[in-house]
Tab-separated table of C-alpha atoms in Angstrom:
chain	number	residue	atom	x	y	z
B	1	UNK	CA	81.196	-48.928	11.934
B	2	UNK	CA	80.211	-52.719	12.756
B	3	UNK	CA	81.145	-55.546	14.503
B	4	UNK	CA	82.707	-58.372	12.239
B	5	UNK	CA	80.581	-61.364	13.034
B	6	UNK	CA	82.721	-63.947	13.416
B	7	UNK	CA	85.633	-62.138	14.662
B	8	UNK	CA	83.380	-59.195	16.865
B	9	UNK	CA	86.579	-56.965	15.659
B	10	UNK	CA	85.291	-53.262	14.709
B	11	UNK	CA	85.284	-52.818	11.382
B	12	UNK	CA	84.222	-49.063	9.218
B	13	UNK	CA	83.445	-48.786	5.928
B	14	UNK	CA	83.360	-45.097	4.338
B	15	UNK	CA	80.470	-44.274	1.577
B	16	UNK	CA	79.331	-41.020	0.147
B	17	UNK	CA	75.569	-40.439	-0.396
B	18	UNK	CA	74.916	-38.705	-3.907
B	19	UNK	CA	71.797	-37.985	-6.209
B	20	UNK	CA	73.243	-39.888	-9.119
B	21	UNK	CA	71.558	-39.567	-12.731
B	22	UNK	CA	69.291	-42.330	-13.550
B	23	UNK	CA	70.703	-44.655	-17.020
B	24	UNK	CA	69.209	-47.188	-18.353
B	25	UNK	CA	71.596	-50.144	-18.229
B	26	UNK	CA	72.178	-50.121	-21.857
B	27	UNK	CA	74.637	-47.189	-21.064
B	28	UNK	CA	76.902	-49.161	-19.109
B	29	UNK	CA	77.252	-46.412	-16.733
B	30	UNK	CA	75.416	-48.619	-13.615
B	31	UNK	CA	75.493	-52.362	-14.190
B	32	UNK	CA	73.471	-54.634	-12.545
B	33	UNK	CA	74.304	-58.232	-11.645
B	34	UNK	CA	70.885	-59.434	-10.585
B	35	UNK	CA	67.116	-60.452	-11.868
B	36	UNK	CA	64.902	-58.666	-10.342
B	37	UNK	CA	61.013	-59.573	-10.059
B	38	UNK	CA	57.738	-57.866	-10.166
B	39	UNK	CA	55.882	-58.132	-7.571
B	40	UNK	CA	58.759	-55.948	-4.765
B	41	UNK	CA	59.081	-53.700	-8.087
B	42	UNK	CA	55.330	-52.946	-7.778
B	43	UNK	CA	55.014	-52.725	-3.872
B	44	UNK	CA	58.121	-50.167	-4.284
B	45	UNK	CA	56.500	-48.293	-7.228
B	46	UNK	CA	53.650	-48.228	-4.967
B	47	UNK	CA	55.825	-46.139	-2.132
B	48	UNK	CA	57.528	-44.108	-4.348
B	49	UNK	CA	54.702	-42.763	-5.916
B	50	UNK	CA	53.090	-41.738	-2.319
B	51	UNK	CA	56.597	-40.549	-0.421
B	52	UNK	CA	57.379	-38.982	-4.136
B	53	UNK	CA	61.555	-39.147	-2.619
B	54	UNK	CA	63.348	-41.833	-1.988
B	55	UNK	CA	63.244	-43.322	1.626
B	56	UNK	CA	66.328	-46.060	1.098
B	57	UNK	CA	69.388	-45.510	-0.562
B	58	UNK	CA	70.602	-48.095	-3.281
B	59	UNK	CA	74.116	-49.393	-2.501
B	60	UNK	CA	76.409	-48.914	-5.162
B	61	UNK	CA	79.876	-49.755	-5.712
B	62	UNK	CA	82.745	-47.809	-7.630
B	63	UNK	CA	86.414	-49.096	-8.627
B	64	UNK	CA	89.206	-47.056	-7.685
B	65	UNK	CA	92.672	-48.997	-6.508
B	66	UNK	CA	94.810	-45.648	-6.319
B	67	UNK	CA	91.725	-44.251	-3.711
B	68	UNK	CA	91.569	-40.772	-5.390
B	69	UNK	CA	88.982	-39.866	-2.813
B	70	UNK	CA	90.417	-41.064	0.076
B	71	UNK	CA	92.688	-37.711	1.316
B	72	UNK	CA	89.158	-35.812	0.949
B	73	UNK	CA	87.274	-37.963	3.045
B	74	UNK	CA	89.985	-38.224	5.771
B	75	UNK	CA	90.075	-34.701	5.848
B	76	UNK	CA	86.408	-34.328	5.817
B	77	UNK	CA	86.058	-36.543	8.523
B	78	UNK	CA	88.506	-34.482	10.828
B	79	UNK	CA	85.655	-32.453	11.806
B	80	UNK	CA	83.018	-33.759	14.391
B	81	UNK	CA	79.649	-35.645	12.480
B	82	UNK	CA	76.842	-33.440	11.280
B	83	UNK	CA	74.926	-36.497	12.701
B	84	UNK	CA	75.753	-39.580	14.706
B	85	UNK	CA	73.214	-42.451	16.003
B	86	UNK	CA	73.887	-46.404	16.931
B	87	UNK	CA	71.124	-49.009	15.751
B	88	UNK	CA	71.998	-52.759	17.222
B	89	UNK	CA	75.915	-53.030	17.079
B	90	UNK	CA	76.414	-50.290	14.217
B	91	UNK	CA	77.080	-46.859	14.777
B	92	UNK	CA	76.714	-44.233	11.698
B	93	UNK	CA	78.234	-40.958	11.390
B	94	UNK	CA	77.303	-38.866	8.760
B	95	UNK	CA	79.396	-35.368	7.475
B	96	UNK	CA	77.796	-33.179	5.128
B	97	UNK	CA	79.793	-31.903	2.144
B	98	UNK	CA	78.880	-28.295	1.153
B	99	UNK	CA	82.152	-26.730	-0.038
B	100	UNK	CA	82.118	-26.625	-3.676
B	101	UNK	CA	85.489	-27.782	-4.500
B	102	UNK	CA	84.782	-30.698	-2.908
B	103	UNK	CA	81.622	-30.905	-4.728
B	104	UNK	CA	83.445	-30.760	-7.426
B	105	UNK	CA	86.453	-32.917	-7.138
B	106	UNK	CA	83.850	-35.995	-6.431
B	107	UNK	CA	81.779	-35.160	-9.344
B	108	UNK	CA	84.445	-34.999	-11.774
B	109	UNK	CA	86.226	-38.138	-10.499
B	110	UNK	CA	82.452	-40.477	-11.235
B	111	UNK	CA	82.439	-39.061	-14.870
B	112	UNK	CA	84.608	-41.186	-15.865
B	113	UNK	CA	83.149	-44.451	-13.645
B	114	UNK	CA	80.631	-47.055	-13.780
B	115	UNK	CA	78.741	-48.101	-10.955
B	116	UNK	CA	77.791	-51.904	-9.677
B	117	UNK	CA	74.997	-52.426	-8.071
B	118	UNK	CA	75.301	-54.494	-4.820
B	119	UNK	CA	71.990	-54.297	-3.721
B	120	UNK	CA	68.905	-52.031	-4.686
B	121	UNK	CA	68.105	-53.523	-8.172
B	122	UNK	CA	64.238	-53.262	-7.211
B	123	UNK	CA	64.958	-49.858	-5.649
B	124	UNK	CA	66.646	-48.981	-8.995
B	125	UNK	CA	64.668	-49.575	-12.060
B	126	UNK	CA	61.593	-49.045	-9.860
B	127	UNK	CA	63.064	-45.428	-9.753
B	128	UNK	CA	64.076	-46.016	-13.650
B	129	UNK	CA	60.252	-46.766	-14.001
B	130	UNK	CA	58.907	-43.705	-12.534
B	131	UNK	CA	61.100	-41.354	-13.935
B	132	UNK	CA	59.937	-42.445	-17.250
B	133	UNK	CA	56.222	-42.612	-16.302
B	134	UNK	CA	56.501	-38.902	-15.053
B	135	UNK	CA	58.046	-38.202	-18.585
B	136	UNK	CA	55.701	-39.360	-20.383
B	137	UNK	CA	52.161	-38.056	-18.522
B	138	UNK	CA	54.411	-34.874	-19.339
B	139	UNK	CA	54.604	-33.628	-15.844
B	140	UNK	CA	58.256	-33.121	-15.915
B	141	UNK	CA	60.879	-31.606	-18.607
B	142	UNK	CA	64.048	-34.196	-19.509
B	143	UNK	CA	67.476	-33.336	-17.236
B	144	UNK	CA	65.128	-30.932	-15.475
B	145	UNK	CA	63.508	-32.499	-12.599
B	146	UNK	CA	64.751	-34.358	-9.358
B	147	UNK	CA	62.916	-37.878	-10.681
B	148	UNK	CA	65.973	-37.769	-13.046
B	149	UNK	CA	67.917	-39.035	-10.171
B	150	UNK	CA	67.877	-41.529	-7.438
B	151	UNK	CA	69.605	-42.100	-4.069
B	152	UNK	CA	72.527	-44.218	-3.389
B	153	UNK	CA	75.357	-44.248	-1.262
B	154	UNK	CA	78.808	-45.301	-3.036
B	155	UNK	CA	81.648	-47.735	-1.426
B	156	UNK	CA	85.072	-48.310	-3.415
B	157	UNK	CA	85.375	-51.709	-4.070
B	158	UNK	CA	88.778	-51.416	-2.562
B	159	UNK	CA	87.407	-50.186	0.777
B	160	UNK	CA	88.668	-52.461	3.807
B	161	UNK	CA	85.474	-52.764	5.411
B	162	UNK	CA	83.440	-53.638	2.273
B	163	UNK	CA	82.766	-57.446	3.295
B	164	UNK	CA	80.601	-59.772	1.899
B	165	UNK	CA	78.896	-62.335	4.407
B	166	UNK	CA	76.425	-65.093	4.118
B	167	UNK	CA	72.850	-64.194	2.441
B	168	UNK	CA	69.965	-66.497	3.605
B	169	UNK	CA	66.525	-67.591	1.871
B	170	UNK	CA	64.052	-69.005	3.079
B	171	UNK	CA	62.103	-71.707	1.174
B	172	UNK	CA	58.575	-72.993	1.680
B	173	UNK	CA	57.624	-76.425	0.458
B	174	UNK	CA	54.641	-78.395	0.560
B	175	UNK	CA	57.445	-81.634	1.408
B	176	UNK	CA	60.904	-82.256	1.854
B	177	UNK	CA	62.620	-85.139	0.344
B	178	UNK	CA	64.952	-86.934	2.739
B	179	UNK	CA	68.767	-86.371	2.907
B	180	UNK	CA	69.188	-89.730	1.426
B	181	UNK	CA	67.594	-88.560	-1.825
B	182	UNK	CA	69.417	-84.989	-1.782
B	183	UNK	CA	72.421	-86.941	-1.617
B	184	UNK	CA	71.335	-89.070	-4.507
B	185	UNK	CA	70.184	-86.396	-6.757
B	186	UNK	CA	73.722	-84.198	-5.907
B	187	UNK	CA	75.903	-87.414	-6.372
B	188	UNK	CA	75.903	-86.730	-10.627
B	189	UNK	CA	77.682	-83.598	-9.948
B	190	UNK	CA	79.231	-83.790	-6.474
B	191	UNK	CA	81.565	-85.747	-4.415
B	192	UNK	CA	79.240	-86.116	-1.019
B	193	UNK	CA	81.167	-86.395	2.547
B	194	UNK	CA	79.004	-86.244	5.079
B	195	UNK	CA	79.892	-85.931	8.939
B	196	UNK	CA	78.069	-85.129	12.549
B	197	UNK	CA	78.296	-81.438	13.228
B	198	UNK	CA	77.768	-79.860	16.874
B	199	UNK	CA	77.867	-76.663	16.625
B	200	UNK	CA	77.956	-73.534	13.894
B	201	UNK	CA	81.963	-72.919	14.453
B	202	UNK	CA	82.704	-76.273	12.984
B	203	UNK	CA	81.666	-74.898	10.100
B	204	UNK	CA	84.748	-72.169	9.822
B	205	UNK	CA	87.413	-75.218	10.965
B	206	UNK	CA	85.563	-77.886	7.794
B	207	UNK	CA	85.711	-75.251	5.231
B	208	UNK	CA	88.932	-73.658	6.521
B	209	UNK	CA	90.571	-76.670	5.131
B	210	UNK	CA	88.978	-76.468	1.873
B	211	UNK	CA	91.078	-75.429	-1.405
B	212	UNK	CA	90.311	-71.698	-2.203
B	213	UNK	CA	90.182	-72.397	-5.831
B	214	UNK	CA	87.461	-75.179	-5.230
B	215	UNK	CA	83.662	-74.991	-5.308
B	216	UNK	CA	83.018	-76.496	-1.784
B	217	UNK	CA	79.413	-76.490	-0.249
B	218	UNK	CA	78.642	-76.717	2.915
B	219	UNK	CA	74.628	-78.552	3.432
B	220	UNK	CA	73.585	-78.951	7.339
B	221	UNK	CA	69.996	-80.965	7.185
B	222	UNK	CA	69.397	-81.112	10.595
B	223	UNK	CA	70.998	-80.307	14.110
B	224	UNK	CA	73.702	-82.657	13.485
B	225	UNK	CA	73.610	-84.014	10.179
B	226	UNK	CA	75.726	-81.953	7.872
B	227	UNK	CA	77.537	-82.935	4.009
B	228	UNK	CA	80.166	-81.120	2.102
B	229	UNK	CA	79.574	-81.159	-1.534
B	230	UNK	CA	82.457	-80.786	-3.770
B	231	UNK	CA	81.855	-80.520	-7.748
B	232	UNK	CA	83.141	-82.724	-9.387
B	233	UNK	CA	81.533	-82.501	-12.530
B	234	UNK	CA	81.316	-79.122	-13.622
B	235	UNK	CA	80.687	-79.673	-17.204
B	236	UNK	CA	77.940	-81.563	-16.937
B	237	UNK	CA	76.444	-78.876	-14.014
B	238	UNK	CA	76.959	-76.226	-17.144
B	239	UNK	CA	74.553	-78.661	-19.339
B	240	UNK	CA	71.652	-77.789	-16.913
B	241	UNK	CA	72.327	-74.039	-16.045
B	242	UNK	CA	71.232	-71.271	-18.178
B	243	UNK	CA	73.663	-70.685	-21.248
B	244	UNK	CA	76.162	-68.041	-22.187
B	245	UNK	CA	77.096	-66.665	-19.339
B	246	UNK	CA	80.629	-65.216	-18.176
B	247	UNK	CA	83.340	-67.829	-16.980
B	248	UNK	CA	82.894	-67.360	-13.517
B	249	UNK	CA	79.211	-67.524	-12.614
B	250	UNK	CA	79.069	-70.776	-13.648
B	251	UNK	CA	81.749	-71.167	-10.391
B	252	UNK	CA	79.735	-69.065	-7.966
B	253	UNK	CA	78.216	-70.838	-5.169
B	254	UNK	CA	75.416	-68.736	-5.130
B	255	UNK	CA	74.558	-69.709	-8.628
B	256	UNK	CA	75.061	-73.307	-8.524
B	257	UNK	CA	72.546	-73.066	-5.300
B	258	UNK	CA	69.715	-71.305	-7.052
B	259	UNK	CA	69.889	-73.296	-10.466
B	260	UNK	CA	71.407	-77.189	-9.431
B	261	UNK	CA	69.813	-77.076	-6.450
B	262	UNK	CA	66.607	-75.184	-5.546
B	263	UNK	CA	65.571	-75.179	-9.005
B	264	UNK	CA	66.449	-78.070	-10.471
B	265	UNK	CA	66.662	-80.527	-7.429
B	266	UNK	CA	63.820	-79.387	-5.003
B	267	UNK	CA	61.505	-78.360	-7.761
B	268	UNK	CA	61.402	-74.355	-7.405
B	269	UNK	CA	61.083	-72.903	-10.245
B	270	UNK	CA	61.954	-69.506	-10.942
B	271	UNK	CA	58.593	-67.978	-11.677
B	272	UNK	CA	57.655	-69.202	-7.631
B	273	UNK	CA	59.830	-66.329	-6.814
B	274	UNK	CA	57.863	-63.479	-8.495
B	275	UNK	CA	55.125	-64.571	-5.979
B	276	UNK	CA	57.107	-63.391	-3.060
C-alpha cells in the first residue's frame, strides 16, 4: 500500500511471490521488453554467485481480465499478515500460502500464462546465466536443483493499483548545447511551443490539455524555461530509429527520448550506457 504521488490517495496493489521456472525467452513463456547491458549483469552475477539465492525479486506481470485469482487472495487476506513492516510512505503485508489447494489452484492457473517483465531484466538472465553455468561445470542435474528457478513477485495487469509513473535518467556530458540549438535540432520533427513555467504542477494543467492520442513532450531546461514538443513528423522520426519494430514503440515517449533525442541529438550513444 502507497501513497499516489500526485494525488497522496492510498493506493494497494496485490502480488504473489513464486519460484517460477527459468525459460529462455525463445519459449515465449516470460517476455522481455527491454535491452539489458553488461556491466549491472556482471556486478549481479557477481552477488548471486556469493549470496547463492536471490536477494530481490524480479517484477513480473500476468494477464488475467476475468481475475481468476482474485476470490483466493481476498480470502487469504482475511486472516491477519504473517508479516507487516512500513519503509517511507509504503506499508507491506505479506501472507504465506501453505495449503495445498491453494498451491495448486495458482499453479495450474500460470500453466497456461506468459509473463512480462516490468522490471528485473538484469536480475533475470543474470539468473538465466547462472543456472546454465552451474549446468554445465556439472554441479547440478536439469529440473533438479533450486538454480532452475528464480524469484519474482507477480501483479495482474488488470490490478487497480498497478501504476506506471515517471522514470528518470540521469545524463553526464562533457557540454550542453543551448536551448536555442535543442530547439533547432527538434524543429525537423516537432512543433516547439515554449512558455515560462513556475512550478512542477503546471506541468499536470499543460499536458492535461493535451490530446491523449498525441505524442506530446514535455522539456523544462531550466527553472523557468520549459517547451512542449509535439511530433509532427513521425515518418521521418521512423527514418532515424532502429527498424522493424511493432507499431507502437515507434509512438512511445520513452522511445522517441532515448533514440531522437539522447542518442541522436545530444550525442549518447548507446554503447555509453554499458559503462554505467
Amino acid at each position: 500500500t502507497y501513497a499516489h504521488p500526485d494525488t497522496g490517495k492510498k493506493v494497494s496493489r496485490v502480488g504473489i511471490f513464486a519460484a517460477v521456472r527459468l525459460e529462455e525467452y525463445s519459449a515465449r513463456a516470460v517476455l522481455p521488453h527491454e535491452r539489458t547491458h553488461s556491466a549491472p549483469k556482471a556486478d549481479r552475477m557477481n552477488l548471486i554467485r556469493s549470496v547463492k539465492g536471490n536477494l530481490s525479486p524480479v517484477f513480473g506481470l500476468y494477464e488475467d481480465k476475468e481475475q481468476s485469482l482474485d476470490s483466493l487472495y481476498k480470502s487469504i487476506m482475511e486472516k491477519k499478515p504473517d508479516v507487516s513492516f512500513k519503509d517511507d510512505n509504503n506499508t507491506h503485508d505479506i501472507w504465506l500460502i501453505e495449503e495445498k489447494d491453494s498451491i495448486d489452484r495458482i499453479s495450474n492457473f500460470f500453466k497456461t500464462q506468459s509473463i512480462m517483465i516490468a522490471d528485473g531484466h538484469h536480475r533475470y538472465e543474470t539468473a538465466l546465466a547462472y543456472r546454465n553455468e552451474l549446468r554445465e561445470n556439472g554441479n547440478v542435474s536439469n529440473g533438479q536443483a533450486t538454480s532452475d528457478y528464480v524469484m519474482m513477485v507477480l501483479v495482474n495487469i488488470y490490478d487497480e493499483g498497478l501504476l506506471v509513473f515517471p522514470t528518470h535518467r540521469l545524463l553526464k556530458l562533457k557540454s550542453m548545447p543551448s536551448l536555442e540549438k535543442i530547439k533547432k535540432l527538434l524543429s525537423p520533427y516537432f512543433a516547439i511551443s515554449c512558455f515560462n513555467i513556475n512550478e512542477a504542477k503546471n506541468w499536470e494543467t499543460r499536458l492535461s490539455k493535451e490530446h491523449k492520442d498525441h505524442v506530446v513532450i514535455g522539456l523544462q531546461w531550466n527553472k523557468s524555461e520549459a517547451c512542449l514538443l509535439h511530433l509532427e513528423d513521425e515518418y521521418g522520426l521512423r527514418r532515424v530509429m532502429p527498424i522493424k519494430k511493432p507499431e507502437a514503440w515507434y509512438r512511445l515517449d520513452v522511445n522517441i527520448v532515448q533514440h531522437i533525442i539522447i542518442h541522436k541529438l545530444l550525442g549518447v550513444k548507446p554503447e555509453e550506457f554499458e559503462k554505467v
